[in-house]
Amino acid sequence: MRLNLFWKLGFAFFALLIAVLLPVDYYAERNLRRDYERAGFDQLSAIARIALASPPPVSSLSTNSRTPSPALREWVARMAASDVRVTVITADGLVLADSQSDPQTMENHAGRPEIREALAKGDGLSIRHSVTINRDLLYYATRFSIPAGPPVILRFAIPLRTVDDEVWGFRRRLWLSSLAMLLVTGMASLLISRSFSRRVERLQSFSRRVAEGDFRPIEADRSGDVLEVLAASLNDSAARLDRAIRTVTEERDLSAAILGSMVEGVAVVNSAERLLFANAGFAEILELGAPPQSGSSLVEVVRQTQLLEAVRAVLKGTPRVQAEIVTGTLRQRFFAVTVASVKATENSGAVVVLHDITDLRKLERIRRDFVANVSHEFKTPLTAIQGFAETLLAGARDDPQNRTRFLQIILDHSRRLARLTDDLLELSKMDADRLDLEMDRLSVSQFVQSCLETAQRSAAEKHLRLSPKLQESLPDIAADRRRLAEVLQNLLDNAIQYTPSGGKIDVSASSDGDEVTFTVSDTGIGIPLADQSRIFERFYRVDVARSREVGGTGLGLSIAKHLVEAHGGRIWVESEIGQGSQFHFTVPVFQPQHAATRAVR
Ligand code: ADP
């Protein structure tokens, strides 16, 4: 690149020089030659004038003898003293004398142009090659009139070489100085081109750096020429590019972070039904493993026909489509699908948003089941009360034996209704977060003892052994005594009810420092694994008939769960069919700083 520029500059300069030199050379040579010739002729004409002023003696100009007379020879020699060739020729062209040749050997000169001109006009000029002395000469001839006879021509000549030498001398100087100029300017152009090339190379490497993403500015160039302006504007563009790329990158990272952290699934589909983007949420919801590659076909990725149909409807022109999909087989999850058309690029596309509505659907199901369960639970005692009341009215009141039995049945069912109503009221209070807990510092052993006392009687009736197994020196707990007793009572009632007589029920408590874990274990009928996660739901019973038989409402465990959680604890079950069940619940240990505080739930 550097050489290239140098040679380009050099060649341009050389061509320019030649273009100027050639015409200069041509015109200078012509003018010089003309001036020298003119000066030569002037010199010759001056000599001629001198010669005419002191001409050769007329007597010596006789044509009779071919040998010049001594007088003529002496005159010729005198005239030729200043390096001039002198020739004397008759009007017929006969050479009478010559300063450099023997006239006898010389041919007739009548045809020479200068002779003819001189005879005609008085004097004549010519520049030509002399055959006689074999040289280029400048000739000047003048007519010397003789009163008694034909005129004689006196001719003077100087060699042309002198003119040529002068011209060549000038020419040599011209070319030599031009060559020197060429060398000097060549050096200068080499230096200039080198520095120029270096600066251009710096700009080149700077632009390469910018293309690779390094936007540091190029060092300032203080030359004040166009390259400095170029460097400044490149710096400016790089800085602007840097800012723009930073902004775009930040915006992209922000959008990526937002979309990545969203639990909702988001995907963008182009008009050819190919995925342009899908976030982690989308992949997780549709159980795809990793987010699908950009450009993969939607049909290959998505199996849910409702989703595909919604996307197709939007791609065909519907601005917005809502749908619902279900995923998972064992644990079903429900998602609301919103597909909206998007015109971010030239081609239209669709943006898909998947929103988890599993909890909503679950709540809806629970509400439906609850209403059905409540109606069902009320129906049996109400039907019984109604039936026995009608029977009494129809005449059974007069039958003292049956009357008491029927009234007893009516009373039992009313009590059951009252119990159901109480439980439901309590649950609804808990749902509405209106459960007031009166937190106290409780001693675990005292608390367990008081609950066992109540349960002891029913256990003894069923011939069950009921015994506490408490860890030594348990910390006190923070709880609402009445509510927590309800929980333990409930678990004990269940254990007594679902354990055949002769069984064993243990109440144990242990602590890890933060909380106390209570466990009620029995040797009863146990609970199937599939039901274990559901027995804390309202009205859920493993064996409905058996539960009713023992007066259960199916609400006990769900109330217990609510109460334990209101205390900040957890409740869970471990059970094996035929072996027995262990119900565990935790209660936080009493902390002095919480003394006398009343938690409102
Ligand atoms: P219920 O009023 O029917 O006892 P719960 O909510 O207290 O209602 O209990 C729900 C169901 O859990 C019961 O119907 C019963 O099937 C099962 N269950 C609870 N405790 C035990 C236990 N100790 N042994 C076996 N099954 C139990």
PDB file of C-alpha atoms in Angstrom, residues 55-159:
ATOM      1  CA  PRO A  55      37.700  43.446 -51.648  1.00  0.00           C
ATOM      2  CA  PRO A  56      40.289  41.283 -53.375  1.00  0.00           C
ATOM      3  CA  PRO A  57      42.113  43.055 -56.181  1.00  0.00           C
ATOM      4  CA  VAL A  58      40.027  42.804 -59.350  1.00  0.00           C
ATOM      5  CA  SER A  59      43.057  41.614 -61.248  1.00  0.00           C
ATOM      6  CA  SER A  60      43.275  38.557 -59.085  1.00  0.00           C
ATOM      7  CA  LEU A  61      39.767  37.545 -60.077  1.00  0.00           C
ATOM      8  CA  SER A  62      40.659  36.446 -63.578  1.00  0.00           C
ATOM      9  CA  THR A  63      38.970  33.246 -64.590  1.00  0.00           C
ATOM     10  CA  ASN A  64      41.734  32.258 -66.896  1.00  0.00           C
ATOM     11  CA  SER A  65      43.813  30.473 -64.454  1.00  0.00           C
ATOM     12  CA  ARG A  66      42.464  27.768 -62.179  1.00  0.00           C
ATOM     13  CA  THR A  67      45.187  28.422 -59.705  1.00  0.00           C
ATOM     14  CA  PRO A  68      44.424  31.434 -57.551  1.00  0.00           C
ATOM     15  CA  SER A  69      46.806  34.261 -57.735  1.00  0.00           C
ATOM     16  CA  PRO A  70      48.950  34.967 -54.688  1.00  0.00           C
ATOM     17  CA  ALA A  71      47.052  38.222 -54.097  1.00  0.00           C
ATOM     18  CA  LEU A  72      43.745  36.393 -53.952  1.00  0.00           C
ATOM     19  CA  ARG A  73      45.157  33.661 -51.787  1.00  0.00           C
ATOM     20  CA  GLU A  74      46.540  36.219 -49.395  1.00  0.00           C
ATOM     21  CA  TRP A  75      43.133  38.008 -49.260  1.00  0.00           C
ATOM     22  CA  VAL A  76      41.311  34.711 -48.662  1.00  0.00           C
ATOM     23  CA  ALA A  77      43.730  33.768 -45.895  1.00  0.00           C
ATOM     24  CA  ARG A  78      43.252  37.193 -44.251  1.00  0.00           C
ATOM     25  CA  MET A  79      39.498  36.885 -44.347  1.00  0.00           C
ATOM     26  CA  ALA A  80      39.569  33.339 -43.027  1.00  0.00           C
ATOM     27  CA  ALA A  81      41.630  34.366 -40.023  1.00  0.00           C
ATOM     28  CA  SER A  82      38.589  34.357 -37.737  1.00  0.00           C
ATOM     29  CA  ASP A  83      37.818  30.685 -38.310  1.00  0.00           C
ATOM     30  CA  VAL A  84      35.553  31.469 -41.240  1.00  0.00           C
ATOM     31  CA  ARG A  85      35.688  29.543 -44.479  1.00  0.00           C
ATOM     32  CA  VAL A  86      36.041  31.889 -47.392  1.00  0.00           C
ATOM     33  CA  THR A  87      35.283  30.948 -50.978  1.00  0.00           C
ATOM     34  CA  VAL A  88      35.470  33.085 -54.087  1.00  0.00           C
ATOM     35  CA  ILE A  89      33.247  31.950 -56.954  1.00  0.00           C
ATOM     36  CA  THR A  90      32.604  33.375 -60.406  1.00  0.00           C
ATOM     37  CA  ALA A  91      29.084  34.106 -61.643  1.00  0.00           C
ATOM     38  CA  ASP A  92      29.337  30.828 -63.619  1.00  0.00           C
ATOM     39  CA  GLY A  93      29.913  28.842 -60.452  1.00  0.00           C
ATOM     40  CA  LEU A  94      33.581  28.334 -60.950  1.00  0.00           C
ATOM     41  CA  VAL A  95      35.505  28.299 -57.657  1.00  0.00           C
ATOM     42  CA  LEU A  96      38.416  30.730 -57.843  1.00  0.00           C
ATOM     43  CA  ALA A  97      39.715  30.284 -54.307  1.00  0.00           C
ATOM     44  CA  ASP A  98      38.778  28.540 -51.067  1.00  0.00           C
ATOM     45  CA  SER A  99      40.299  28.885 -47.627  1.00  0.00           C
ATOM     46  CA  GLN A 100      39.998  25.220 -46.811  1.00  0.00           C
ATOM     47  CA  SER A 101      40.192  23.410 -50.177  1.00  0.00           C
ATOM     48  CA  ASP A 102      41.920  23.355 -53.452  1.00  0.00           C
ATOM     49  CA  PRO A 103      39.618  25.124 -55.932  1.00  0.00           C
ATOM     50  CA  GLN A 104      40.696  22.784 -58.712  1.00  0.00           C
ATOM     51  CA  THR A 105      39.168  19.832 -56.917  1.00  0.00           C
ATOM     52  CA  MET A 106      35.947  21.618 -56.219  1.00  0.00           C
ATOM     53  CA  GLU A 107      32.901  21.163 -58.386  1.00  0.00           C
ATOM     54  CA  ASN A 108      30.922  23.926 -59.998  1.00  0.00           C
ATOM     55  CA  HIS A 109      28.976  25.939 -57.435  1.00  0.00           C
ATOM     56  CA  ALA A 110      26.420  27.557 -59.724  1.00  0.00           C
ATOM     57  CA  GLY A 111      23.636  25.381 -58.346  1.00  0.00           C
ATOM     58  CA  ARG A 112      24.262  26.247 -54.667  1.00  0.00           C
ATOM     59  CA  PRO A 113      21.183  28.061 -53.313  1.00  0.00           C
ATOM     60  CA  GLU A 114      23.136  30.851 -51.586  1.00  0.00           C
ATOM     61  CA  ILE A 115      25.055  31.547 -54.826  1.00  0.00           C
ATOM     62  CA  ARG A 116      21.924  31.692 -56.905  1.00  0.00           C
ATOM     63  CA  GLU A 117      20.237  33.960 -54.378  1.00  0.00           C
ATOM     64  CA  ALA A 118      23.269  36.250 -54.148  1.00  0.00           C
ATOM     65  CA  LEU A 119      23.453  36.557 -57.945  1.00  0.00           C
ATOM     66  CA  ALA A 120      19.771  37.407 -58.064  1.00  0.00           C
ATOM     67  CA  LYS A 121      19.362  39.604 -54.983  1.00  0.00           C
ATOM     68  CA  GLY A 122      22.806  40.736 -53.950  1.00  0.00           C
ATOM     69  CA  ASP A 123      23.210  38.290 -51.046  1.00  0.00           C
ATOM     70  CA  GLY A 124      21.991  34.808 -50.139  1.00  0.00           C
ATOM     71  CA  LEU A 125      21.825  32.459 -47.154  1.00  0.00           C
ATOM     72  CA  SER A 126      21.745  28.724 -46.733  1.00  0.00           C
ATOM     73  CA  ILE A 127      22.383  26.040 -44.169  1.00  0.00           C
ATOM     74  CA  ARG A 128      23.461  22.733 -45.598  1.00  0.00           C
ATOM     75  CA  HIS A 129      25.997  20.022 -45.758  1.00  0.00           C
ATOM     76  CA  SER A 130      29.209  20.862 -47.496  1.00  0.00           C
ATOM     77  CA  VAL A 131      30.193  18.096 -49.841  1.00  0.00           C
ATOM     78  CA  THR A 132      33.662  19.564 -50.162  1.00  0.00           C
ATOM     79  CA  ILE A 133      34.651  19.513 -46.527  1.00  0.00           C
ATOM     80  CA  ASN A 134      31.967  17.123 -45.408  1.00  0.00           C
ATOM     81  CA  ARG A 135      30.458  19.333 -42.680  1.00  0.00           C
ATOM     82  CA  ASP A 136      27.202  21.167 -41.987  1.00  0.00           C
ATOM     83  CA  LEU A 137      27.801  24.852 -42.571  1.00  0.00           C
ATOM     84  CA  LEU A 138      26.066  28.232 -42.435  1.00  0.00           C
ATOM     85  CA  TYR A 139      26.639  29.981 -45.744  1.00  0.00           C
ATOM     86  CA  TYR A 140      26.439  33.644 -46.526  1.00  0.00           C
ATOM     87  CA  ALA A 141      27.170  34.792 -50.076  1.00  0.00           C
ATOM     88  CA  THR A 142      27.427  38.327 -51.366  1.00  0.00           C
ATOM     89  CA  ARG A 143      27.735  39.672 -54.874  1.00  0.00           C
ATOM     90  CA  PHE A 144      30.873  41.643 -55.592  1.00  0.00           C
ATOM     91  CA  SER A 145      30.276  43.649 -58.743  1.00  0.00           C
ATOM     92  CA  ILE A 146      33.187  44.288 -61.000  1.00  0.00           C
ATOM     93  CA  PRO A 147      32.812  47.299 -63.319  1.00  0.00           C
ATOM     94  CA  ALA A 148      34.265  45.586 -66.363  1.00  0.00           C
ATOM     95  CA  GLY A 149      32.865  42.165 -66.219  1.00  0.00           C
ATOM     96  CA  PRO A 150      30.487  39.706 -64.596  1.00  0.00           C
ATOM     97  CA  PRO A 151      30.230  39.867 -60.821  1.00  0.00           C
ATOM     98  CA  VAL A 152      32.047  37.560 -58.473  1.00  0.00           C
ATOM     99  CA  ILE A 153      30.504  35.874 -55.459  1.00  0.00           C
ATOM    100  CA  LEU A 154      32.273  36.099 -52.133  1.00  0.00           C
ATOM    101  CA  ARG A 155      31.058  33.346 -49.855  1.00  0.00           C
ATOM    102  CA  PHE A 156      31.663  33.008 -46.120  1.00  0.00           C
ATOM    103  CA  ALA A 157      30.740  29.974 -44.006  1.00  0.00           C
ATOM    104  CA  ILE A 158      30.990  28.901 -40.427  1.00  0.00           C
ATOM    105  CA  PRO A 159      30.424  25.340 -39.210  1.00  0.00           C
TER     106      PRO A 159
END
